[in-house]
Coordinates of C-alpha atoms in Angstrom, one line a residue:
M687 CA -19.1 -12.6 14.3
R688 CA -17.6 -14.8 17.8
A689 CA -16.5 -12.6 20.2
T690 CA -13.0 -14.2 19.9
D691 CA -13.0 -13.0 16.5
E692 CA -11.1 -10.0 15.5
A693 CA -12.1 -7.1 13.5
S694 CA -11.3 -3.8 11.6
I695 CA -12.4 -1.8 9.2
G696 CA -10.0 -2.6 6.2
Y697 CA -9.0 -2.6 2.6
I698 CA -8.6 -4.9 0.4
L699 CA -4.8 -4.9 -1.5
H700 CA -4.0 -8.6 -3.4
R701 CA -6.4 -11.2 -3.8
R702 CA -5.5 -15.0 -5.1
P703 CA -6.5 -18.1 -6.3
Y704 CA -6.7 -20.8 -3.0
R705 CA -7.3 -24.5 -3.1
E706 CA -10.6 -25.2 -5.1
N707 CA -13.2 -22.9 -3.9
S708 CA -10.6 -20.5 -2.1
L709 CA -8.8 -16.6 -2.4
I710 CA -6.5 -15.2 -0.5
L711 CA -7.1 -11.4 0.5
D712 CA -4.0 -9.3 1.5
V713 CA -5.9 -6.9 3.5
L714 CA -4.8 -3.3 5.3
T715 CA -6.6 -2.9 8.1
R716 CA -6.4 -0.4 11.0
E717 CA -5.6 -2.1 14.2
H718 CA -3.6 -5.5 12.9
G719 CA -1.6 -3.5 10.3
R720 CA -1.4 -6.0 6.7
V721 CA -3.4 -9.2 7.5
S722 CA -3.9 -12.2 5.6
L723 CA -7.1 -13.9 5.2
V724 CA -9.0 -17.0 4.0
A725 CA -12.4 -16.0 2.3
R726 CA -13.9 -19.5 1.5
K727 CA -17.3 -21.2 1.2
R728 CA -18.8 -21.9 4.6
G729 CA -22.0 -23.3 5.7
G730 CA -23.6 -24.1 2.2
R731 CA -23.8 -21.0 1.0
K732 CA -22.8 -19.5 -2.4
A733 CA -19.1 -17.7 -2.5
A734 CA -19.5 -13.6 -2.2
S735 CA -19.0 -12.5 -6.0
P736 CA -15.4 -12.0 -7.0
I737 CA -16.5 -8.8 -6.8
A738 CA -17.4 -8.0 -3.2
Y739 CA -13.4 -8.6 -3.0
E740 CA -12.1 -5.9 -5.1
A741 CA -9.6 -3.6 -3.6
F742 CA -10.9 0.0 -3.3
R743 CA -13.5 -0.7 -1.1
R744 CA -14.2 -0.3 2.7
L745 CA -14.4 -2.6 4.2
R746 CA -16.1 -4.3 7.9
L747 CA -13.8 -7.9 8.5
S748 CA -13.5 -10.1 10.8
W749 CA -11.6 -13.3 11.1
R750 CA -9.7 -16.0 13.5
G751 CA -7.2 -17.7 13.7
R752 CA -3.3 -18.3 15.2
G753 CA -1.2 -18.5 12.6
E754 CA -0.1 -16.2 9.3
L755 CA -2.8 -17.2 7.3
K756 CA -6.5 -16.8 9.0
T757 CA -9.7 -17.3 8.4
L758 CA -12.5 -14.4 7.3
T759 CA -15.8 -14.9 9.5
G760 CA -17.3 -11.6 7.9
F761 CA -17.1 -9.4 5.3
E762 CA -19.2 -6.4 5.2
Q763 CA -19.0 -3.3 2.4
A764 CA -19.1 -0.1 4.2
G765 CA -18.3 2.1 1.6
T766 CA -16.9 2.7 -2.4
L767 CA -14.7 5.0 -3.7
A768 CA -14.8 5.5 -7.7
L769 CA -11.3 5.5 -9.4
G770 CA -10.9 6.4 -12.7
R771 CA -8.4 4.2 -15.0
D772 CA -5.6 6.8 -14.9
R773 CA -5.9 7.0 -10.4
L774 CA -7.3 3.5 -10.5
L775 CA -3.2 3.1 -11.8
F776 CA -2.2 4.4 -9.1
G777 CA -3.9 3.5 -6.1
L778 CA -2.7 -0.5 -7.5
Y779 CA 0.7 1.0 -7.5
V780 CA 0.5 1.3 -4.1
N781 CA -1.2 -1.3 -2.8
E782 CA 2.0 -3.6 -4.7
L783 CA 4.3 -1.1 -2.8
L784 CA 2.8 -1.2 0.5
M785 CA 2.7 -5.9 -0.2
R786 CA 6.4 -5.6 -0.9
L787 CA 7.3 -3.2 2.1
L788 CA 4.6 -3.8 4.9
P789 CA 5.2 -6.8 7.7
R790 CA 2.3 -8.7 8.7
S791 CA 0.0 -8.0 11.5
E792 CA 2.0 -4.4 12.6
A793 CA -0.9 -1.8 13.2
E794 CA 0.6 1.4 11.9
P795 CA -2.3 3.5 12.1
G796 CA -0.8 6.7 10.0
V797 CA -0.2 4.2 7.0
F798 CA -3.5 3.0 6.8
E799 CA -5.0 7.1 7.4
A800 CA -2.7 8.4 4.7
Y801 CA -4.1 5.4 2.7
E802 CA -7.3 6.1 3.6
R803 CA -7.1 9.6 2.9
A804 CA -5.0 9.7 -0.6
L805 CA -8.2 7.1 -1.6
M806 CA -10.4 10.0 -1.2
Q807 CA -8.6 12.7 -2.8
W808 CA -7.9 10.4 -6.4
S809 CA -11.6 9.7 -6.3
A810 CA -11.8 13.6 -5.7
G811 CA -9.8 14.0 -8.5
A812 CA -6.6 15.5 -6.8
P813 CA -3.9 15.6 -9.0
A814 CA -2.2 12.0 -9.5
W815 CA 1.6 12.5 -8.8
E816 CA 1.4 14.4 -5.3
V817 CA -0.9 12.3 -3.8
T818 CA 0.8 9.8 -4.2
T819 CA 4.2 11.8 -3.3
R820 CA 2.5 12.3 -0.3
F821 CA 1.6 9.1 0.2
E822 CA 4.9 7.7 -0.2
I823 CA 6.5 9.9 2.4
A824 CA 4.2 9.2 4.7
L825 CA 4.5 5.4 4.0
L826 CA 8.1 6.1 5.0
Q827 CA 8.0 8.2 7.8
A828 CA 5.4 6.0 9.6
L829 CA 8.2 2.7 9.1
G830 CA 10.8 4.6 10.3
Y831 CA 13.0 5.6 7.5
G832 CA 12.4 9.2 6.3
L833 CA 13.7 10.8 3.6
E834 CA 17.8 11.1 4.3
P835 CA 19.9 9.3 1.7
D836 CA 21.7 8.3 5.1
A837 CA 19.1 6.7 6.8
A838 CA 19.1 4.6 3.2
L839 CA 22.2 3.5 4.0
Q840 CA 22.0 2.5 7.5
H841 CA 18.7 0.4 6.9
E842 CA 21.9 -1.8 4.7
T843 CA 21.3 -5.3 4.5
P844 CA 23.1 -8.3 2.8
D845 CA 21.7 -7.9 -0.3
S846 CA 20.9 -4.5 -0.8
P847 CA 22.2 -2.5 -3.9
A848 CA 23.5 1.0 -1.9
R849 CA 26.1 0.3 -3.5
R850 CA 24.8 -0.1 -7.1
V851 CA 22.6 3.0 -6.8
R852 CA 23.1 7.0 -6.4
I853 CA 20.3 7.8 -3.5
P854 CA 20.1 10.9 -4.3
S855 CA 19.9 14.5 -1.3
L856 CA 16.7 17.3 -1.7
S857 CA 17.8 20.9 -1.9
A858 CA 16.6 23.3 0.5
A859 CA 13.5 24.4 -1.8
T860 CA 12.6 21.1 -2.2
R861 CA 13.0 20.1 1.9
A862 CA 11.0 23.1 2.8
A863 CA 8.6 22.5 0.4
V864 CA 8.1 19.3 2.1
A865 CA 8.1 20.5 5.6
A866 CA 5.3 23.0 4.3
D867 CA 3.1 19.5 2.5
T868 CA 3.0 22.0 -0.1
L869 CA 4.0 19.3 -3.3
G870 CA 2.3 21.1 -6.6
D871 CA 5.3 22.6 -8.2
A872 CA 6.8 20.4 -10.7
R873 CA 10.2 20.6 -10.1
V874 CA 9.8 19.7 -6.6
L875 CA 8.4 16.6 -7.8
A876 CA 10.8 15.7 -9.7
E877 CA 13.7 16.3 -7.6
L878 CA 11.3 14.1 -4.9
R879 CA 10.4 12.0 -7.3
A880 CA 14.0 10.9 -8.3
L881 CA 14.5 10.4 -4.2
L882 CA 12.0 8.2 -3.6
D883 CA 12.5 5.8 -6.7
A884 CA 16.1 5.3 -5.7
L885 CA 15.0 4.6 -1.9
F886 CA 12.1 1.8 -2.1
Y887 CA 14.6 0.4 -4.8
H888 CA 17.2 0.8 -2.2
Y889 CA 14.3 -0.7 0.4
L890 CA 12.8 -3.2 -2.3
A891 CA 16.9 -4.6 -2.1
G892 CA 16.6 -4.1 -6.0
R893 CA 13.0 -5.2 -7.0
R894 CA 11.4 -3.3 -9.3
L895 CA 7.5 -3.2 -8.9
R896 CA 5.7 -4.2 -12.3
T897 CA 2.8 -1.3 -11.0
R898 CA 5.5 1.6 -11.2
A899 CA 6.5 0.8 -14.7
L900 CA 2.5 2.0 -15.5
L901 CA 1.9 5.3 -14.5
P902 CA 3.3 8.1 -16.6
S903 CA 6.1 10.1 -16.9
S904 CA 4.3 13.5 -16.2
F905 CA 4.4 15.1 -13.1
T906 CA 1.5 17.6 -13.7
R907 CA -1.7 15.0 -14.2

């Protein structure tokens, strides 16, 4: 790594082919937020195995470049978390949510910490919906949105579906549960899910996340 390179711990959110022998990696980093990197062959060496570029691996990354698309210069695994198939679906949902909501190159250390905490809890077998909902709340708070329906209306844009979707309010009991960080009750989760799904529908201008449809409808898992 050169002295001019940027570096950070990060996780791959998404990857896609780029030109003949390269990939574009969208990564979540602690110090730089969401960054897009080109990973390609260098100096005649073989490219890293595609397995190395899988999601949910803790990585030490370095890169250089001035535009939105930067060049990966260093890549080292710093840990792996094993997610079962059902937890993997929740992880993919959260990754898609971050891809849609997080702006590029804006540090959000609170989001990074909440993401890493969610991965560890899923890996440890914690209730998947509870972990996911807790992460979504942290994400909205970090982005300055919060859980209030009135705040969503204040962020309305010409493309917002605010007039076409009802954004529910939380009961006093659910507000208390959120404040105490006790989200295990199925009724609390059901109420939060209705609010969060409506808020994300609003903030994503009416776009549905493909991975959301893959998640189980029961909040007891």
